[in-house]
Tab-separated table of C-alpha atoms and ligand atoms in Angstrom:
chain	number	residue	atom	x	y	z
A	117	UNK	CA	307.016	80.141	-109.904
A	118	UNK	CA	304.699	77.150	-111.266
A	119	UNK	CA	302.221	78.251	-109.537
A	120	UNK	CA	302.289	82.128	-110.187
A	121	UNK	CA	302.404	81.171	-114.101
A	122	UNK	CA	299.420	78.903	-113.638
A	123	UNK	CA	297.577	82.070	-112.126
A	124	UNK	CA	298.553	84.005	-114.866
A	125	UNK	CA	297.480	81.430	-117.521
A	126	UNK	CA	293.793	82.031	-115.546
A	127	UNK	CA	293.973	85.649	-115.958
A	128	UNK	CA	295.354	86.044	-119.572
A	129	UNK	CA	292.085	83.273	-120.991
A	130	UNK	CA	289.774	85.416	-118.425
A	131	UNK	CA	290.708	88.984	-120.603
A	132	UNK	CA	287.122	89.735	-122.308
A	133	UNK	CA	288.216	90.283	-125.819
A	134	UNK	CA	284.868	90.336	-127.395
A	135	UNK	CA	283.688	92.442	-124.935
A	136	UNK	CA	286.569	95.410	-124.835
A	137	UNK	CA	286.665	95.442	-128.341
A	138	UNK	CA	282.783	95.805	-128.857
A	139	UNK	CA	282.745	98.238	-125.835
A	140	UNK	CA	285.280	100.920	-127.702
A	141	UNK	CA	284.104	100.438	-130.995
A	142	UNK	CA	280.561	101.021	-130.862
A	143	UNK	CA	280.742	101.698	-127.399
A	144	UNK	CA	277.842	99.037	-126.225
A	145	UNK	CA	277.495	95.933	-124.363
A	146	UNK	CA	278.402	93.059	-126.434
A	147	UNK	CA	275.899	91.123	-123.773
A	148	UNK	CA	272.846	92.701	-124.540
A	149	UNK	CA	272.731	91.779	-128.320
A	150	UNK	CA	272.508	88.927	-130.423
A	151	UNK	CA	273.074	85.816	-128.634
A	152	UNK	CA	274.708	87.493	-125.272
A	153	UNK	CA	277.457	85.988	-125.699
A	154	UNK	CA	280.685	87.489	-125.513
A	155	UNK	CA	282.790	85.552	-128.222
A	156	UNK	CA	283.783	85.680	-131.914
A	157	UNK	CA	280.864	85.187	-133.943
A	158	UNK	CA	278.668	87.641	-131.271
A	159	UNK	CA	281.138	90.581	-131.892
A	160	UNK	CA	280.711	89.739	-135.090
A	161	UNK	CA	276.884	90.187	-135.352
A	162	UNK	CA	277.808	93.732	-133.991
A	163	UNK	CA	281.152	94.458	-135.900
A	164	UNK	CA	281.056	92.799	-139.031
A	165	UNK	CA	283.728	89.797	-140.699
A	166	UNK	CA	286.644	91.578	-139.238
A	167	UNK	CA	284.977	91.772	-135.536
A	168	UNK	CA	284.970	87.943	-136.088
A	169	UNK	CA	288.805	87.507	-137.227
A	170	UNK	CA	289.872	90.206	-134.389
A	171	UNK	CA	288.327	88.478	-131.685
A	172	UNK	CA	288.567	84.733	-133.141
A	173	UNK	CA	292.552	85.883	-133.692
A	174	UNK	CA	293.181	87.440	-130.108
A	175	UNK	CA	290.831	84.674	-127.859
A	176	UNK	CA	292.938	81.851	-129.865
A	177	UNK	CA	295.990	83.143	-129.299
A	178	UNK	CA	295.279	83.453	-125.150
A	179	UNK	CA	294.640	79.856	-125.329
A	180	UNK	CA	297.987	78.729	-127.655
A	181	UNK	CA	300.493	81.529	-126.227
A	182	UNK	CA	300.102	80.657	-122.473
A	183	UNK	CA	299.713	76.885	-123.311
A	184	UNK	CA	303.084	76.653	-125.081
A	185	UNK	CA	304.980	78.497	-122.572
A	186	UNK	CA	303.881	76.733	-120.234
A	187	UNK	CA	304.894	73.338	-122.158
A	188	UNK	CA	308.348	74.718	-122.630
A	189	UNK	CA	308.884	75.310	-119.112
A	190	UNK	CA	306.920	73.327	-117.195
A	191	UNK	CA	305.918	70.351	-119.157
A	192	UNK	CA	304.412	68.573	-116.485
A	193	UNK	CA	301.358	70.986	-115.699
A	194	UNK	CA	300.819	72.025	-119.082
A	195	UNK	CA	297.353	70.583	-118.883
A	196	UNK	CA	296.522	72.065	-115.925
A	197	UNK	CA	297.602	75.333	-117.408
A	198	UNK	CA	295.327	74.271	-120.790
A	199	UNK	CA	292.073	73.990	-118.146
A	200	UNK	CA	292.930	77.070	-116.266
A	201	UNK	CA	293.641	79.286	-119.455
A	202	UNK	CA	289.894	77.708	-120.734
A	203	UNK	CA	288.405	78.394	-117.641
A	204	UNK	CA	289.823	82.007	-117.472
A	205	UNK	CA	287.929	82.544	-121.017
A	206	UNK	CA	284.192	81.043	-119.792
A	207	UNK	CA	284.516	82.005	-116.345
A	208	UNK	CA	286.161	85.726	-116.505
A	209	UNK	CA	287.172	87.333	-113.142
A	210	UNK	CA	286.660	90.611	-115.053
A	211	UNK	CA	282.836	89.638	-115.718
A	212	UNK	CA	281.909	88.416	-112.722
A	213	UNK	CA	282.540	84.886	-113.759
A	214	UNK	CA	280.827	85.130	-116.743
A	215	UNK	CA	282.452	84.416	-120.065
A	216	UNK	CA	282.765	82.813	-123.422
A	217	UNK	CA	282.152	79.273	-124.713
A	218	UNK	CA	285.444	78.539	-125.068
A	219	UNK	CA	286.011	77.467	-128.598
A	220	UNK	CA	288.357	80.212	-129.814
A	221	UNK	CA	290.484	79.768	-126.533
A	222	UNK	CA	290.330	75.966	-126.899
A	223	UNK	CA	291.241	76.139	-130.945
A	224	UNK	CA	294.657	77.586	-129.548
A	225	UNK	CA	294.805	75.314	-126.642
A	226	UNK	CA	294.785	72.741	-129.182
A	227	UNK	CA	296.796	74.008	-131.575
A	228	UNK	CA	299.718	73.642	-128.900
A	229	UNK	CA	298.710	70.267	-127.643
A	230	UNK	CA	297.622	68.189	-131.032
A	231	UNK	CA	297.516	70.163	-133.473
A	232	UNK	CA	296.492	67.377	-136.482
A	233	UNK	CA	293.110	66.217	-134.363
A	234	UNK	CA	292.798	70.156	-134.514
A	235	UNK	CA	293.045	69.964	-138.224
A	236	UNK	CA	290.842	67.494	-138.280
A	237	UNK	CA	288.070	69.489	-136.107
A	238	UNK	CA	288.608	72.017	-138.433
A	239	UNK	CA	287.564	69.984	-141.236
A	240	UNK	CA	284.744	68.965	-139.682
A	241	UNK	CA	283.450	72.681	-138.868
A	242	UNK	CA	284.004	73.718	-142.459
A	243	UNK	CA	281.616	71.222	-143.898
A	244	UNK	CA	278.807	71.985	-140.876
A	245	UNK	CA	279.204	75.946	-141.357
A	246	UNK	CA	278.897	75.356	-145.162
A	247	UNK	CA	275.667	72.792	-145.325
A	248	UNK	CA	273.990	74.410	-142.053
A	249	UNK	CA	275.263	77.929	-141.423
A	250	UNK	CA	275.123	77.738	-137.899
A	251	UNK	CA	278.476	78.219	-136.346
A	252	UNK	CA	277.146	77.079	-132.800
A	253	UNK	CA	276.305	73.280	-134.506
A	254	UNK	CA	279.937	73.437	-136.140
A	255	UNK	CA	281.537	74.314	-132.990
A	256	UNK	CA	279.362	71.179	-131.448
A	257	UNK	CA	280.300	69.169	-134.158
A	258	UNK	CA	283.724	70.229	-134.044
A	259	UNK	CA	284.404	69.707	-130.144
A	260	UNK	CA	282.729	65.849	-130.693
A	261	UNK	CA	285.342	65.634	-133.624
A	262	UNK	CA	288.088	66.724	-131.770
A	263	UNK	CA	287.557	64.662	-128.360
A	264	UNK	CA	287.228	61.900	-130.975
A	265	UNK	CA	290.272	61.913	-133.002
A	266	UNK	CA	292.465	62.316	-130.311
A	267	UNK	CA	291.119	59.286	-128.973
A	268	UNK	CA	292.127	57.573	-131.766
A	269	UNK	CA	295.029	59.288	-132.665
A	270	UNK	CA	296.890	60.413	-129.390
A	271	UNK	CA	298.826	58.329	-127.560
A	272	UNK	CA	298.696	59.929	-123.880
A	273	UNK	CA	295.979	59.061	-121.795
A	274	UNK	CA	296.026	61.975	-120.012
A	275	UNK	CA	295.984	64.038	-123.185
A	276	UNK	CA	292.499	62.193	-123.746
A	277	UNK	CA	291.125	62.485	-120.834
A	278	UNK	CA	291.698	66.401	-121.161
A	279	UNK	CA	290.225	66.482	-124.794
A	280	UNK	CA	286.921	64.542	-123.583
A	281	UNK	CA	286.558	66.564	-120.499
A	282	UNK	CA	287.160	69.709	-122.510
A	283	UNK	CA	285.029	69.036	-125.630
A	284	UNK	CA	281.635	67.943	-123.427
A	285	UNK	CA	282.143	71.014	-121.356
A	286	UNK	CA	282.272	73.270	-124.594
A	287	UNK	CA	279.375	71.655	-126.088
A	288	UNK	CA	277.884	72.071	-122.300
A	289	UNK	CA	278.849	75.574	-122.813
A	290	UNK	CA	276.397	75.461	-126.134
A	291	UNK	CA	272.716	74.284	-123.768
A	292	UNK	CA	271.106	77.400	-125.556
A	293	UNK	CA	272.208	77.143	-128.604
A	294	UNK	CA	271.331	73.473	-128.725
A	295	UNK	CA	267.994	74.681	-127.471
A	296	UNK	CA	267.706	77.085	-130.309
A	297	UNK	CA	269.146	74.527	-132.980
A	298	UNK	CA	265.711	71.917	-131.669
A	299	UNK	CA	263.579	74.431	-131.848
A	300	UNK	CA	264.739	75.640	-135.257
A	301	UNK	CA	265.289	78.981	-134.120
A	302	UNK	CA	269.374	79.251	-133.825
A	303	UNK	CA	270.737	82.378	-136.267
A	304	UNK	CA	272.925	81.528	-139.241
A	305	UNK	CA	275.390	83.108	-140.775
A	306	UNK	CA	275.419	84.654	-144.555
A	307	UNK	CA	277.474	83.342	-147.475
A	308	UNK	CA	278.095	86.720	-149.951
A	309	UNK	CA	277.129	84.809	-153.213
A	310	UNK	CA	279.169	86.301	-156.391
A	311	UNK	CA	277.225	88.066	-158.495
A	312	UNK	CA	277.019	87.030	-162.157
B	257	G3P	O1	281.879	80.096	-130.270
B	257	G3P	C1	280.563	80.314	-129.950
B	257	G3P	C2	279.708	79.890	-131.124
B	257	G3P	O2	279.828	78.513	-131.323
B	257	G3P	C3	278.289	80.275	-130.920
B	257	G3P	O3	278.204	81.649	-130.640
B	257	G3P	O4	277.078	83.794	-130.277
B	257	G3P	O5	275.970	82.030	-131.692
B	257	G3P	O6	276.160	81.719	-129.232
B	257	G3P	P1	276.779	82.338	-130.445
């Protein structure tokens, strides 16, 4: 039974939310624009704000729902469910292995496992959206943020272990963007400014 819900941890982070939902609203690949990528803030280049809560809402919640199950039942591989559930969202079976960067998935991951360092990462994004407008560097920053307060804060060793293995392979999951950000060429995102 442990191992059947581990499987279906995989195969609930591996459903291509970005993708579907670009795919039957405007009926195109979400991988062919923008960035390629097939996350939150890439359906939103295509949909608009509420592409980006739709997505954001629906990738976190594969990473927290499974995660928390899995925690009240089987406490003891609840990380390897985390890994397998993050895994399932950058490595989808249903895009021949190629997915997301994780962050949404890993924001609910989190949000079941330690949810204050969360709160913390969050913090930390809000103040890199709003000075650089990039959400790829706030994700970075974020992940680094994350792996580091639950060094400091947590307790569990294995718990850190996860969060550092997890946070350098979303930031891994960034390469391009980081490319983009050093060559001064990564997108940014629009803040509506109130008109007077
Ligand atoms: O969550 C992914 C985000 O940090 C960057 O997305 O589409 O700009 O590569 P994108």
């Amino acid at each position: 039974m442990k191992f059947v819900l581990l499987i279906i941890c995989y195969l609930i982070g591996s459903i291509p939310t970005g993708y579907l939902l670009v795919k039957k609203v405007k009926g195109i690949d979400i991988r062919t624009v923008g960035s390629g990528n097939v996350g939150a803030t890439n359906a939103a280049r295509i949909l608009g704000k509420w592409g980006f809560a739709a997505v954001f809402a629906v990738d976190m919640l594969k990473g927290f729902i499974p995660v928390w199950i899995t925690g009240m039942l089987y406490p003891d591989v609840v990380l390897i469910a985390a890994v397998l559930v993050v895994l399932g969202h950058t490595y989808t079976v249903f895009l021949n292995f190629k997915g997301g960067k994780g962050v949404a998935t890993a924001v609910g991951v989190f949000l079941a496992l330690a949810p204050i360092p969360l709160g913390v990462a969050a913090v930390a994004f809000g103040v890199v959206i709003y000075i650089s407008r990039m959400v790829s560097l706030s994700s970075i920053t974020a992940a680094a943020v994350l792996a580091a307060s639950v060094v400091l804060m947590d307790t569990e060793v294995s718990l850190k272990i996860f969060t550092v293995v997890i946070a350098a392979f979303v930031i891994y999951k960034h390469r391009t963007n980081i490319s983009r950000i050093m060559k001064g060429e990564e997108s940014r995102i629009e803040f509506k400014r109130k008109s007077s």
